XYZ file of C-alpha atoms in Angstrom:
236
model
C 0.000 0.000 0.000
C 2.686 2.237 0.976
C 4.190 1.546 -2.418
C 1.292 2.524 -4.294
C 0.880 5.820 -2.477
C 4.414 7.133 -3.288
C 3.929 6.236 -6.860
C 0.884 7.571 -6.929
C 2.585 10.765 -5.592
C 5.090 10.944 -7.955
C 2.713 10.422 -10.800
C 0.758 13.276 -9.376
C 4.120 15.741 -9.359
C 4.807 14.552 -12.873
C 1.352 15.724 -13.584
C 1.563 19.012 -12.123
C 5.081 19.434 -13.752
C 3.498 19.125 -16.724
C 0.525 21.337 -16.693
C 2.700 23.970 -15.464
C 5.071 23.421 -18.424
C 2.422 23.670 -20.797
C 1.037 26.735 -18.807
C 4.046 28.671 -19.764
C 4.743 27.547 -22.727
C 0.766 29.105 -23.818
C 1.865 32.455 -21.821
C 5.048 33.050 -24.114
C 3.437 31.960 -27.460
C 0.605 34.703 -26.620
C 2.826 37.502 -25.978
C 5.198 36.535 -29.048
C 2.006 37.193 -31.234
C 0.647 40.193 -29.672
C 4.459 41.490 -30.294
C 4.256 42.102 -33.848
C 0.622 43.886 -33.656
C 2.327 47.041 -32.729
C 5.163 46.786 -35.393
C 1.872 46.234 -38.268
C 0.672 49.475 -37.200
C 3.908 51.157 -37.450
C 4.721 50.060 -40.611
C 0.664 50.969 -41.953
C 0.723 54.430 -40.370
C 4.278 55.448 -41.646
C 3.379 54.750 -45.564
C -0.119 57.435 -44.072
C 2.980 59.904 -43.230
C 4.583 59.601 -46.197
C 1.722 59.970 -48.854
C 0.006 62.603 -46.433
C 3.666 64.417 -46.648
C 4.053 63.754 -50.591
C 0.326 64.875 -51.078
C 0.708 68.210 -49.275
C 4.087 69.061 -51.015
C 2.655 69.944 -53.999
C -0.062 72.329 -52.445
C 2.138 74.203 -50.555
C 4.787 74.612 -53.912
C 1.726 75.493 -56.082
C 1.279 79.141 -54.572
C 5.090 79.488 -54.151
C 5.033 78.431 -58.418
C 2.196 81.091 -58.929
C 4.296 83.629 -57.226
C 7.405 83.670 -58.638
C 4.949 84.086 -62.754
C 6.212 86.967 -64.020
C 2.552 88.167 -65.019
C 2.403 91.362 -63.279
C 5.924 92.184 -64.190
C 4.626 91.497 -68.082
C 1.383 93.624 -67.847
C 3.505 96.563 -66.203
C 6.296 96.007 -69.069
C 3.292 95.865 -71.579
C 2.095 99.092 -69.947
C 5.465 100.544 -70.185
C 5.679 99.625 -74.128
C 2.724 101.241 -74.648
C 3.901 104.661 -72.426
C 6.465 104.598 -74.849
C 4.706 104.302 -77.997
C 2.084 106.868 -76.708
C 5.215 108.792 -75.693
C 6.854 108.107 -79.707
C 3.032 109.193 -81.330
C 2.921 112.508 -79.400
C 6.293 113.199 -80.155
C 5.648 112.579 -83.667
C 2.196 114.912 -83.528
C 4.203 117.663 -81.951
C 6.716 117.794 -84.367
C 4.303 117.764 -87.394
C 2.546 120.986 -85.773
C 5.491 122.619 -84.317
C 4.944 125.662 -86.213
C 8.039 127.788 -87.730
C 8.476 130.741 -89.892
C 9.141 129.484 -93.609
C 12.580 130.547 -94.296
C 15.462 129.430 -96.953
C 16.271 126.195 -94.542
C 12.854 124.800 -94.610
C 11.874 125.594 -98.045
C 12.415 125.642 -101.924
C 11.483 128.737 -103.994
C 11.236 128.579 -108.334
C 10.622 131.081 -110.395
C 8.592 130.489 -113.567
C 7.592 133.048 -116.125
C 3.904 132.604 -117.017
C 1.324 133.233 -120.042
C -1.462 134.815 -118.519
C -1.638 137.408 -117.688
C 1.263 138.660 -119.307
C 4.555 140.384 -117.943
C 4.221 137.956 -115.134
C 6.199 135.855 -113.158
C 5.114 133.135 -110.688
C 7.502 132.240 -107.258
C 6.548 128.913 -106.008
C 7.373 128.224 -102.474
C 7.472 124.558 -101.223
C 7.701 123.585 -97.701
C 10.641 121.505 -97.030
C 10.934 120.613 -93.317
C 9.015 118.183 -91.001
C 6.674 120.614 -89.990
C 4.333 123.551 -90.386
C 5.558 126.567 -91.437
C 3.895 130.375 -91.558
C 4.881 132.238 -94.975
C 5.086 135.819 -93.510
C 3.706 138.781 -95.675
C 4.873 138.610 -98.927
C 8.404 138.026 -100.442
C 10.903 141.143 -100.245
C 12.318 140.751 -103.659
C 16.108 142.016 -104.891
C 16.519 142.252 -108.688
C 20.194 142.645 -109.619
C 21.047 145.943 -110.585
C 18.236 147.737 -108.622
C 18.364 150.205 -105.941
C 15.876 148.996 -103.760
C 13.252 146.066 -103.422
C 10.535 145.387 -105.335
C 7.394 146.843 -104.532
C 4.718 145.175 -102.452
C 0.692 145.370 -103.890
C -1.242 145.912 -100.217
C -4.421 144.855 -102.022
C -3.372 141.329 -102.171
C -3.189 140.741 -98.665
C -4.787 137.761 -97.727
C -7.445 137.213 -94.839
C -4.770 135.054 -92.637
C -1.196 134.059 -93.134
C -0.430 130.880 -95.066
C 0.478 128.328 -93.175
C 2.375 124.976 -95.349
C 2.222 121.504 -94.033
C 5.560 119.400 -95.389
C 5.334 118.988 -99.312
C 2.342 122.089 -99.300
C 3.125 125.097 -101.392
C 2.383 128.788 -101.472
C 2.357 131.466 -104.165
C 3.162 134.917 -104.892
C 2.924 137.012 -108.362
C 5.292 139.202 -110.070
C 4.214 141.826 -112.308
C 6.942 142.965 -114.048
C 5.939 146.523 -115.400
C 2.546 148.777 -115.410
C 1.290 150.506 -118.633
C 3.800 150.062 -121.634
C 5.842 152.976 -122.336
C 5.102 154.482 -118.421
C 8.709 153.368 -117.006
C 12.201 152.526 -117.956
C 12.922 148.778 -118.496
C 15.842 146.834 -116.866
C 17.086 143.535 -117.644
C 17.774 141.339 -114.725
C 19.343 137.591 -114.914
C 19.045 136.877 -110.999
C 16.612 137.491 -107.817
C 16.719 137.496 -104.770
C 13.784 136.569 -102.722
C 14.291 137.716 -98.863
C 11.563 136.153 -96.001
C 9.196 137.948 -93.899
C 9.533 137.523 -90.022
C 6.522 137.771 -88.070
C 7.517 141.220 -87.244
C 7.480 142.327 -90.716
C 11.194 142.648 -90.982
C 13.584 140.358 -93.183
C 16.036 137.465 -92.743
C 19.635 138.532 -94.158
C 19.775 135.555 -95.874
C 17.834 135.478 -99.113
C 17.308 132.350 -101.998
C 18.904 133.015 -104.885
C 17.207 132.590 -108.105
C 17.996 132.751 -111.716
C 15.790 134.610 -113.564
C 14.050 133.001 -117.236
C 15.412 134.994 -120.466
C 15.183 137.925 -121.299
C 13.351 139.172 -118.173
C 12.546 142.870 -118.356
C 10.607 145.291 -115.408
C 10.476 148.621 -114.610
C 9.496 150.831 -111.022
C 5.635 150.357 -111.452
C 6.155 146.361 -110.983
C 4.919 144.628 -107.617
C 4.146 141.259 -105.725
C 1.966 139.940 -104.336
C 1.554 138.624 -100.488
C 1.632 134.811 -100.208
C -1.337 132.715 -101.287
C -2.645 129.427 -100.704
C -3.918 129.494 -104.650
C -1.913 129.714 -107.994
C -4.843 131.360 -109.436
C -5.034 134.093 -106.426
C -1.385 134.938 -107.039
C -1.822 135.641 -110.570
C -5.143 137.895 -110.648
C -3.638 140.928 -110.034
């Protein structure tokens, strides 16, 4: 009997050796797979991070991008441009009606004899320069070999001074002599044509013309004031 006790004893012990074995061995198997649960949501929530990082990037560059477009920088340059060119067309204006005397370095003068009427000559004046120009009174005219200018015919004055845009032209008549057989006749080859200031007086430096052939007047000739017509020139 005794016998049979202790080995059921020891039976017992190996029993309990056992369980408790197996007890432990359950306890480190459960936290070895609760281990890794913490690790799975490290590694899910860092790849979150990362795409949450990469996705925001681009929203905060965008405005930086939008920024640094030169747009308002173009629209002020475009305005500047077209200062410029507003600035180029009212130069351009002002120097077409900048308005001058006509004189001998802004114009052309000719001399042509005409038919009608007869005894006449015609002085052409043709406006040179880049802008307006105000033909004065009437040409102070110097025949070679007289003793003083040529006479100037008050009735022709017109109602306002002749003004010549660039290429324009302006007119003034010569008549050579009055009544046949009332004067003596000279023969001139050259003439001198002298400009009106506004004043009334002269410039010193006249154009110098050369007179057609035999070209004859006498002291009862005169010219005219400057006209805006051919025909006006010639009706006196």
């Amino acid at each position: 009997m005794r016998t049979n006790r202790i080995r059921t004893t020891a039976l017992a012990a190996t029993a309990l050796v056992a369980a408790l074995s197996l007890t432990a061995c359950g306890g480190n198997e459960g936290t070895k797979s609760a281990g890794p649960a913490p690790a799975a949501t490290t590694e899910s929530t860092a790849p979150q991070t990362q795409q949450t990082s990469e996705t925001t990037a681009p929203q905060t560059e965008a405005p930086a991008e939008n920024a640094s477009t030169p747009a308002q920088g173009k629209h002020a340059g475009g305005n500047g441009d077209k200062g410029a060119h507003s600035g180029t067309e009212a130069a351009t204006q002002a120097s077409s009606t900048a308005r001058t005397t006509c004189t001998t370095a802004n114009t052309t003068v000719t001399v042509t004899k005409v038919t009608r009427p007869i005894n006449h000559l015609l002085l052409t004046l043709k406006n040179t320069g880049s802008g307006l120009c105000d033909a004065y009174y009437a040409p102070h005219l110097g025949f070679d070999g007289a003793q003083s200018v040529f006479r100037i015919l008050e009735d022709s004055k017109p109602q306002a001074v002749v003004t010549l845009a660039p290429g324009e032209e302006a007119y003034a008549g010569i008549g050579l002599s009055g009544e046949p057989g009332q004067g003596k006749l000279y023969k001139s080859k050259n003439l001198s044509v002298f400009f009106a200031k506004k004043n009334g007086s002269t410039y010193d430096t006249p154009a110098k013309l050369k007179l057609p052939a035999e070209t004859y007047w006498d002291d009862n000739g005169f010219v005219t004031y400057w006209q805006s017509d051919r025909s006006d020139a010639l009706m006196y």
